[in-house]
Amino acid sequence: MNTLLTATNCSYRFVLMTIMTFCLQPFQVASAQDTNCPQGSILQQSFSSGASWSVCATVSDTHGLEVSNVYYRAPGDSSRSVLSEAQVAQILLHYHDKATAEPQFSPLTTLTEESLQTTIQRLSQATCMGDVINVGEQPESVCSRVENNRTLAKYAQRESLHSEAWELSGTLLRESLTLSISWTFTEDGQIRPEVSVSGRAARTQLDEQFSQNKRTDIPRFTRATVLSTWRLVPALDTDSLDTVEQFDFPLLVADQNRRPMQISAITEEALIEVDRQQFRGWRLVDASGAGYYLDPANQGYSYSSAEHNWANYEVAFTRYNACEHYALENPSAAETCGEHLNDFVNAESLSEQQVVMWYSQAHLLNPSIEDWPILGDVQIGFDLLPFDWTDTSPFEVVE
């Protein structure tokens, strides 16, 4: 029986995975010359329970902080692979007084105006509540910190088990905005990618409320919708090709309002919408049965685009192509690679190449007058939950 990880109930199995075949200090930075991480640095973190993570971190001005060769190790387990590649594939910023959205990553465009260029922010102790790390050839570009995580387990009246989480974050500056990209790796095997948008309000419009009251001296930031799209290339457990399963829980009113679980395999490239009525989710799974589950429970906003069809869907699955990295403004190469995600999805079979998952989330950027001129931090993220990695919990039970 497949059982999804539940952190607060001992009647569920913990479903974890693992990494790193050697002993680690609490935090380590390996040489950037490692053959598995030629452009970045291998970062490693271990926890007191014996769980540990290892990732290749790379920072660029067109992806921000991206990770690859991600491994996790549960207590007492062996090293296991999780992700081959993972990065933000595009961020669209659609101001509501404009007809089209503006891509924040522009690898196709050479920008000559300095104010429009995306640059990597150098971090310091004032901007990082942790360790500031040099990654590859980018000095002081990543912040690493360990923080308390959610409750790991609760057994009746016994003392709760608590866990920690390791967060890596990097920051990009574009115009007056700050784009922070973070990856959180928890002690129990979860992964939380997140984009946050903050900065200064540079685009303004006259606020009608103040105009009616003859107050024209207070500008208002133009409302906008932020759409973040992630590219995730799994490499789960063994060397076999990973597959995709879709979970639906339709409501059967005639059958005492039951919601039976329906699982269907996705075997061809496709664009898919989130179905909130059926609690739709997706699982990436290895031949060993180990997998990760994406539940879009916090997908509270929808984005509609007349210009970019792919942006009307929250999820896409494609077969791996090394030149397909950006959901929009992807550098195309003749007939082998398209310019956007719509070009990538053409009903090819997912059985012959490694699958790639593209996941989009929208959020409204709607600051109030009190936010002027500094914008409040808008965070857009999701959880990847480990699924059926171990038969029983690898963590010690407190008596």
Short mmCIF file of C-alpha atoms in Angstrom, two decimals:
data_model
loop_
_atom_site.label_atom_id
_atom_site.label_comp_id
_atom_site.label_asym_id
_atom_site.label_seq_id
_atom_site.Cartn_x
_atom_site.Cartn_y
_atom_site.Cartn_z
CA MET A 1 0.00 0.00 0.00
CA ASN A 2 1.38 3.40 -0.93
CA THR A 3 1.32 5.76 2.01
CA LEU A 4 2.18 9.43 1.85
CA LEU A 5 4.40 10.88 4.56
CA THR A 6 2.46 12.41 7.42
CA ALA A 7 4.68 14.19 9.94
CA THR A 8 2.31 14.28 12.89
CA ASN A 9 0.64 10.86 12.97
CA CYS A 10 2.41 7.62 13.79
CA SER A 11 -0.26 5.56 12.00
CA TYR A 12 1.32 6.56 8.71
CA ARG A 13 4.64 5.35 7.41
CA PHE A 14 7.43 7.80 6.90
CA VAL A 15 8.43 7.82 3.28
CA LEU A 16 11.91 9.10 2.92
CA MET A 17 15.02 8.84 0.81
CA THR A 18 18.74 9.27 1.24
CA ILE A 19 22.05 10.72 0.32
CA MET A 20 25.75 10.85 0.79
CA THR A 21 27.81 7.72 1.29
CA PHE A 22 30.37 9.27 3.59
CA CYS A 23 30.41 10.99 6.95
CA LEU A 24 29.85 14.73 6.99
CA GLN A 25 30.47 17.63 9.28
CA PRO A 26 27.33 19.73 10.03
CA PHE A 27 28.10 21.85 6.96
CA GLN A 28 30.71 21.54 4.25
CA VAL A 29 31.59 23.21 0.98
CA ALA A 30 33.47 20.95 -1.43
CA SER A 31 35.80 22.08 -4.18
CA ALA A 32 34.20 23.76 -7.18
CA GLN A 33 36.40 21.60 -9.40
CA ASP A 34 34.42 18.45 -8.58
CA THR A 35 33.59 16.57 -11.79
CA ASN A 36 29.92 16.30 -10.74
CA CYS A 37 29.69 20.05 -10.25
CA PRO A 38 31.93 21.78 -12.81
CA GLN A 39 30.25 25.22 -12.71
CA GLY A 40 29.40 25.45 -9.03
CA SER A 41 30.17 24.01 -5.61
CA ILE A 42 29.03 20.89 -3.79
CA LEU A 43 27.32 21.85 -0.52
CA GLN A 44 26.61 19.29 2.19
CA GLN A 45 24.61 19.32 5.42
CA SER A 46 24.12 16.65 8.06
CA PHE A 47 21.71 16.56 10.99
CA SER A 48 22.07 15.10 14.48
CA SER A 49 19.70 12.25 13.57
CA GLY A 50 22.12 11.01 10.91
CA ALA A 51 20.09 12.36 7.97
CA SER A 52 22.05 14.41 5.44
CA TRP A 53 21.85 16.22 2.10
CA SER A 54 24.32 16.95 -0.68
CA VAL A 55 23.68 19.29 -3.62
CA CYS A 56 25.60 20.90 -6.44
CA ALA A 57 24.73 24.61 -6.25
CA THR A 58 25.18 27.01 -9.16
CA VAL A 59 24.32 30.71 -9.36
CA SER A 60 23.70 32.63 -12.60
CA ASP A 61 21.98 35.86 -13.61
CA THR A 62 19.49 33.95 -15.79
CA HIS A 63 18.40 31.25 -13.33
CA GLY A 64 19.44 32.51 -9.95
CA LEU A 65 20.27 29.70 -7.53
CA GLU A 66 19.85 26.31 -9.19
CA VAL A 67 20.65 22.86 -7.85
CA SER A 68 21.70 19.60 -9.47
CA ASN A 69 22.96 16.17 -8.43
CA VAL A 70 20.82 16.30 -5.30
CA TYR A 71 21.15 13.38 -2.86
CA TYR A 72 19.50 12.58 0.47
CA ARG A 73 20.42 10.10 3.16
CA ALA A 74 17.94 9.04 5.86
CA PRO A 75 19.29 7.78 9.21
CA GLY A 76 20.72 4.29 8.78
CA ASP A 77 19.99 4.23 5.05
CA SER A 78 22.26 4.45 2.03
CA SER A 79 22.89 7.37 -0.28
CA ARG A 80 20.14 7.89 -2.87
CA SER A 81 19.71 10.25 -5.76
CA VAL A 82 16.76 12.65 -5.84
CA LEU A 83 17.12 15.33 -8.53
CA SER A 84 19.35 15.57 -11.56
CA GLU A 85 18.61 19.25 -12.31
CA ALA A 86 16.25 21.85 -10.84
CA GLN A 87 15.89 25.58 -11.39
CA VAL A 88 13.46 28.43 -11.89
CA ALA A 89 12.65 28.24 -15.59
CA GLN A 90 11.06 31.69 -15.82
CA ILE A 91 9.40 34.42 -13.78
CA LEU A 92 6.71 36.47 -15.51
CA LEU A 93 5.72 39.84 -14.09
CA HIS A 94 2.43 41.05 -15.56
CA TYR A 95 1.57 44.61 -14.57
CA HIS A 96 -2.18 45.08 -14.70
CA ASP A 97 -1.96 48.25 -16.77
CA LYS A 98 -0.02 46.39 -19.50
CA ALA A 99 -1.27 43.98 -22.15
CA THR A 100 1.63 41.56 -21.91
CA ALA A 101 3.79 40.01 -19.22
CA GLU A 102 7.49 40.77 -18.82
CA PRO A 103 9.91 37.81 -18.48
CA GLN A 104 12.47 38.45 -15.77
CA PHE A 105 15.02 36.02 -17.21
CA SER A 106 16.09 37.01 -20.71
CA PRO A 107 18.86 34.76 -22.05
CA LEU A 108 17.88 35.69 -25.62
CA THR A 109 18.30 39.43 -25.12
CA THR A 110 21.43 41.50 -24.67
CA LEU A 111 20.31 44.41 -22.51
CA THR A 112 22.33 47.58 -22.83
CA GLU A 113 20.39 49.62 -20.28
CA GLU A 114 21.91 48.92 -16.89
CA SER A 115 18.62 49.40 -15.01
CA LEU A 116 17.06 46.46 -16.89
CA GLN A 117 19.90 44.01 -16.36
CA THR A 118 19.56 41.14 -13.93
CA THR A 119 22.52 40.97 -11.55
CA ILE A 120 23.56 38.64 -8.73
CA GLN A 121 23.53 40.28 -5.31
CA ARG A 122 26.58 39.79 -3.12
CA LEU A 123 25.41 38.81 0.33
CA SER A 124 26.75 39.76 3.75
CA GLN A 125 25.98 39.10 7.40
CA ALA A 126 23.53 41.99 7.19
CA THR A 127 21.50 40.20 4.49
CA CYS A 128 22.10 36.56 5.49
CA MET A 129 21.20 35.11 8.88
CA GLY A 130 23.56 32.19 8.35
CA ASP A 131 26.74 31.35 6.45
CA VAL A 132 27.63 33.37 3.34
CA ILE A 133 29.15 31.04 0.72
CA ASN A 134 31.16 31.48 -2.45
CA VAL A 135 29.65 29.23 -5.14
CA GLY A 136 31.71 28.49 -8.22
CA GLU A 137 33.03 31.78 -9.56
CA GLN A 138 30.32 33.80 -7.80
CA PRO A 139 31.65 35.22 -4.51
CA GLU A 140 29.29 35.60 -1.54
CA SER A 141 26.33 34.51 -3.64
CA VAL A 142 24.55 31.94 -1.44
CA CYS A 143 23.19 32.09 2.09
CA SER A 144 23.11 28.79 4.00
CA ARG A 145 21.24 28.40 7.26
CA VAL A 146 19.68 25.67 9.40
CA GLU A 147 16.36 26.37 11.10
CA ASN A 148 13.69 24.56 13.07
CA ASN A 149 11.26 22.61 10.93
CA ARG A 150 7.82 21.23 11.49
CA THR A 151 7.07 18.49 14.03
CA LEU A 152 8.53 15.26 12.73
CA ALA A 153 6.27 12.87 14.64
CA LYS A 154 3.86 12.77 17.59
CA TYR A 155 3.15 9.50 19.35
CA ALA A 156 0.11 9.74 21.66
CA GLN A 157 1.25 11.42 24.92
CA ARG A 158 4.94 10.92 24.27
CA GLU A 159 7.30 13.77 23.60
CA SER A 160 7.16 15.08 20.04
CA LEU A 161 10.01 14.53 17.63
CA HIS A 162 11.21 17.74 16.01
CA SER A 163 13.24 18.21 12.86
CA GLU A 164 15.44 20.81 11.22
CA ALA A 165 15.61 22.22 7.72
CA TRP A 166 18.55 23.40 5.62
CA GLU A 167 17.86 26.45 3.47
CA LEU A 168 19.99 27.68 0.59
CA SER A 169 19.08 31.02 -0.97
CA GLY A 170 20.44 33.42 -3.56
CA THR A 171 19.26 36.85 -4.68
CA LEU A 172 18.92 38.56 -8.05
CA LEU A 173 18.38 42.28 -8.63
CA ARG A 174 16.36 43.51 -11.61
CA GLU A 175 15.18 47.10 -11.98
CA SER A 176 13.93 48.04 -8.51
CA LEU A 177 12.92 44.48 -7.59
CA THR A 178 14.68 41.81 -5.56
CA LEU A 179 14.11 38.20 -6.64
CA SER A 180 15.16 35.69 -4.00
CA ILE A 181 15.31 32.00 -4.92
CA SER A 182 15.59 29.44 -2.14
CA TRP A 183 15.74 25.68 -1.76
CA THR A 184 14.83 24.14 1.61
CA PHE A 185 15.84 20.54 2.34
CA THR A 186 14.27 19.10 5.47
CA GLU A 187 15.64 16.47 7.80
CA ASP A 188 12.84 14.07 6.83
CA GLY A 189 13.44 14.32 3.08
CA GLN A 190 11.09 17.07 1.88
CA ILE A 191 12.11 19.73 -0.65
CA ARG A 192 10.64 23.25 -0.75
CA PRO A 193 11.52 25.48 -3.72
CA GLU A 194 10.46 29.10 -3.32
CA VAL A 195 10.62 32.46 -5.08
CA SER A 196 10.11 35.69 -3.16
CA VAL A 197 9.63 39.13 -4.71
CA SER A 198 10.36 42.34 -2.83
CA GLY A 199 12.09 45.67 -3.43
CA ARG A 200 10.95 49.20 -4.18
CA ALA A 201 7.78 50.35 -5.90
CA ALA A 202 9.01 51.89 -9.14
CA ARG A 203 5.88 51.69 -11.31
CA THR A 204 3.04 53.83 -10.09
CA GLN A 205 -0.40 54.97 -11.04
CA LEU A 206 -2.80 57.52 -9.57
CA ASP A 207 -4.91 56.02 -6.82
CA GLU A 208 -8.59 56.77 -7.49
CA GLN A 209 -9.43 56.96 -3.79
CA PHE A 210 -6.98 59.78 -3.20
CA SER A 211 -7.87 61.42 -6.52
CA GLN A 212 -11.49 61.74 -5.43
CA ASN A 213 -10.35 63.34 -2.19
CA LYS A 214 -8.04 65.69 -4.10
CA ARG A 215 -4.98 63.88 -2.78
CA THR A 216 -2.65 63.61 -5.76
CA ASP A 217 0.63 63.58 -3.89
CA ILE A 218 0.59 59.87 -2.93
CA PRO A 219 1.38 57.44 -5.75
CA ARG A 220 0.38 53.81 -5.75
CA PHE A 221 2.35 50.84 -7.00
CA THR A 222 0.84 49.29 -10.10
CA ARG A 223 -0.70 45.94 -9.26
CA ALA A 224 0.88 42.94 -10.90
CA THR A 225 0.65 39.16 -11.12
CA VAL A 226 3.81 37.14 -10.58
CA LEU A 227 4.05 33.74 -12.30
CA SER A 228 6.97 31.50 -11.35
CA THR A 229 7.69 28.38 -13.40
CA TRP A 230 10.07 25.67 -12.16
CA ARG A 231 11.87 22.99 -14.14
CA LEU A 232 12.47 19.75 -12.21
CA VAL A 233 14.40 16.81 -13.63
CA PRO A 234 14.10 13.85 -11.23
CA ALA A 235 16.74 11.17 -10.82
CA LEU A 236 15.03 9.03 -8.23
CA ASP A 237 16.85 6.22 -6.46
CA THR A 238 17.94 3.82 -9.24
CA ASP A 239 19.14 4.41 -12.81
CA SER A 240 15.80 3.40 -14.33
CA LEU A 241 13.63 6.04 -16.03
CA ASP A 242 11.20 7.75 -13.68
CA THR A 243 7.49 7.75 -14.48
CA VAL A 244 4.56 10.06 -13.68
CA GLU A 245 1.29 9.27 -11.94
CA GLN A 246 -1.69 11.59 -11.52
CA PHE A 247 -3.82 11.31 -8.38
CA ASP A 248 -7.47 12.40 -8.39
CA PHE A 249 -10.04 12.18 -5.61
CA PRO A 250 -13.47 12.72 -7.24
CA LEU A 251 -16.44 13.35 -4.99
CA LEU A 252 -19.09 10.60 -5.23
CA VAL A 253 -22.23 12.22 -3.80
CA ALA A 254 -24.35 9.13 -4.47
CA ASP A 255 -21.87 7.00 -2.51
CA GLN A 256 -22.02 8.77 0.84
CA ASN A 257 -19.76 11.59 -0.36
CA ARG A 258 -16.78 9.28 -0.60
CA ARG A 259 -13.63 10.34 -2.45
CA PRO A 260 -11.94 7.21 -3.81
CA MET A 261 -8.34 7.63 -4.94
CA GLN A 262 -7.85 7.31 -8.69
CA ILE A 263 -4.34 6.90 -10.11
CA SER A 264 -3.60 7.28 -13.80
CA ALA A 265 -0.28 7.10 -15.62
CA ILE A 266 0.88 10.02 -17.75
CA THR A 267 2.73 8.50 -20.69
CA GLU A 268 2.89 11.40 -23.16
CA GLU A 269 3.98 15.01 -23.00
CA ALA A 270 1.10 17.16 -21.81
CA LEU A 271 -0.03 20.48 -20.36
CA ILE A 272 -2.32 19.92 -17.35
CA GLU A 273 -4.46 22.17 -15.18
CA VAL A 274 -4.80 21.95 -11.43
CA ASP A 275 -8.21 20.50 -10.53
CA ARG A 276 -9.03 21.85 -7.09
CA GLN A 277 -12.38 20.07 -6.94
CA GLN A 278 -10.68 16.69 -7.22
CA PHE A 279 -7.62 17.52 -5.08
CA ARG A 280 -5.43 16.60 -8.04
CA GLY A 281 -1.74 15.91 -7.42
CA TRP A 282 1.19 14.23 -9.16
CA ARG A 283 3.81 11.69 -8.18
CA LEU A 284 7.20 11.18 -9.79
CA VAL A 285 8.13 7.56 -9.13
CA ASP A 286 11.11 5.28 -9.71
CA ALA A 287 10.96 1.60 -10.68
CA SER A 288 11.87 0.81 -7.06
CA GLY A 289 8.62 2.43 -5.91
CA ALA A 290 10.32 5.42 -4.31
CA GLY A 291 8.91 8.74 -5.40
CA TYR A 292 8.03 12.34 -4.66
CA TYR A 293 4.54 13.77 -4.53
CA LEU A 294 3.51 17.32 -5.47
CA ASP A 295 0.26 18.44 -3.88
CA PRO A 296 -0.73 21.92 -5.18
CA ALA A 297 -2.66 22.65 -2.00
CA ASN A 298 -1.46 26.25 -1.87
CA GLN A 299 -2.28 26.95 -5.52
CA GLY A 300 -4.73 29.72 -4.66
CA TYR A 301 -4.38 31.93 -7.74
CA SER A 302 -4.94 31.33 -11.43
CA TYR A 303 -3.25 33.18 -14.27
CA SER A 304 -4.77 33.69 -17.70
CA SER A 305 -2.63 34.64 -20.69
CA ALA A 306 -3.80 35.34 -24.23
CA GLU A 307 -0.21 35.54 -25.43
CA HIS A 308 1.38 32.46 -23.84
CA ASN A 309 -0.80 29.34 -23.90
CA TRP A 310 1.53 27.35 -21.61
CA ALA A 311 1.03 29.95 -18.85
CA ASN A 312 -2.67 28.96 -18.64
CA TYR A 313 -1.63 25.56 -17.25
CA GLU A 314 -0.05 24.86 -13.89
CA VAL A 315 1.77 21.65 -14.83
CA ALA A 316 3.57 20.31 -17.88
CA PHE A 317 5.46 17.07 -18.45
CA THR A 318 8.02 16.76 -21.24
CA ARG A 319 10.76 14.34 -22.21
CA TYR A 320 14.27 15.48 -21.36
CA ASN A 321 16.01 17.73 -23.86
CA ALA A 322 19.27 19.34 -22.76
CA CYS A 323 18.49 22.61 -24.56
CA GLU A 324 15.05 23.13 -22.99
CA HIS A 325 15.70 25.25 -19.90
CA TYR A 326 13.39 28.30 -20.03
CA ALA A 327 9.60 28.31 -20.15
CA LEU A 328 9.83 31.51 -22.21
CA GLU A 329 12.69 33.06 -24.19
CA ASN A 330 14.46 29.73 -24.42
CA PRO A 331 17.45 29.91 -26.82
CA SER A 332 16.24 27.75 -29.70
CA ALA A 333 18.58 25.61 -31.79
CA ALA A 334 17.19 24.87 -35.25
CA GLU A 335 14.66 22.03 -35.04
CA THR A 336 15.98 20.49 -31.84
CA CYS A 337 14.65 23.03 -29.38
CA GLY A 338 11.77 25.51 -29.19
CA GLU A 339 11.53 29.03 -27.81
CA HIS A 340 8.94 28.33 -25.10
CA LEU A 341 7.17 25.59 -23.21
CA ASN A 342 4.42 25.25 -25.80
CA ASP A 343 7.06 24.16 -28.31
CA PHE A 344 8.36 21.51 -25.91
CA VAL A 345 4.98 19.80 -25.45
CA ASN A 346 4.15 17.88 -28.62
CA ALA A 347 2.73 14.56 -27.35
CA GLU A 348 6.03 12.67 -27.50
CA SER A 349 6.29 9.49 -25.45
CA LEU A 350 7.73 9.75 -21.94
CA SER A 351 8.85 6.11 -21.93
CA GLU A 352 12.13 6.55 -23.80
CA GLN A 353 13.64 9.63 -22.13
CA GLN A 354 13.81 10.93 -18.59
CA VAL A 355 10.71 12.95 -17.72
CA VAL A 356 10.87 16.68 -16.90
CA MET A 357 8.26 18.37 -14.73
CA TRP A 358 7.37 22.06 -15.17
CA TYR A 359 5.33 23.58 -12.36
CA SER A 360 3.87 27.11 -12.37
CA GLN A 361 2.43 29.18 -9.54
CA ALA A 362 0.82 32.60 -9.63
CA HIS A 363 0.52 35.23 -6.91
CA LEU A 364 -0.95 38.71 -6.80
CA LEU A 365 1.41 41.59 -6.07
CA ASN A 366 -1.04 44.08 -4.55
CA PRO A 367 0.66 46.39 -2.05
CA SER A 368 -1.27 48.96 -0.08
CA ILE A 369 -0.51 52.64 0.45
CA GLU A 370 1.31 51.71 3.66
CA ASP A 371 3.80 49.68 1.62
CA TRP A 372 5.00 52.72 -0.31
CA PRO A 373 7.77 52.87 -1.35
CA ILE A 374 8.98 49.47 -0.03
CA LEU A 375 7.13 46.36 -1.20
CA GLY A 376 6.20 43.62 1.19
CA ASP A 377 7.77 40.24 0.50
CA VAL A 378 5.58 38.05 -1.76
CA GLN A 379 6.50 34.37 -1.40
CA ILE A 380 5.60 31.67 -3.92
CA GLY A 381 6.63 28.11 -3.10
CA PHE A 382 5.53 24.49 -2.83
CA ASP A 383 6.46 21.19 -1.19
CA LEU A 384 7.79 17.99 -2.72
CA LEU A 385 6.96 15.11 -0.37
CA PRO A 386 8.91 11.82 -0.30
CA PHE A 387 6.76 8.78 -0.96
CA ASP A 388 7.48 5.09 -0.14
CA TRP A 389 11.25 5.32 0.28
CA THR A 390 11.34 3.17 3.42
CA ASP A 391 8.97 0.63 4.93
CA THR A 392 9.18 2.12 8.40
CA SER A 393 10.35 5.37 9.92
CA PRO A 394 14.18 5.60 10.01
CA PHE A 395 13.98 8.04 12.90
CA GLU A 396 14.30 7.04 16.51
CA VAL A 397 11.06 6.82 18.49
CA VAL A 398 11.11 8.65 21.81
CA GLU A 399 9.90 6.39 24.64
#
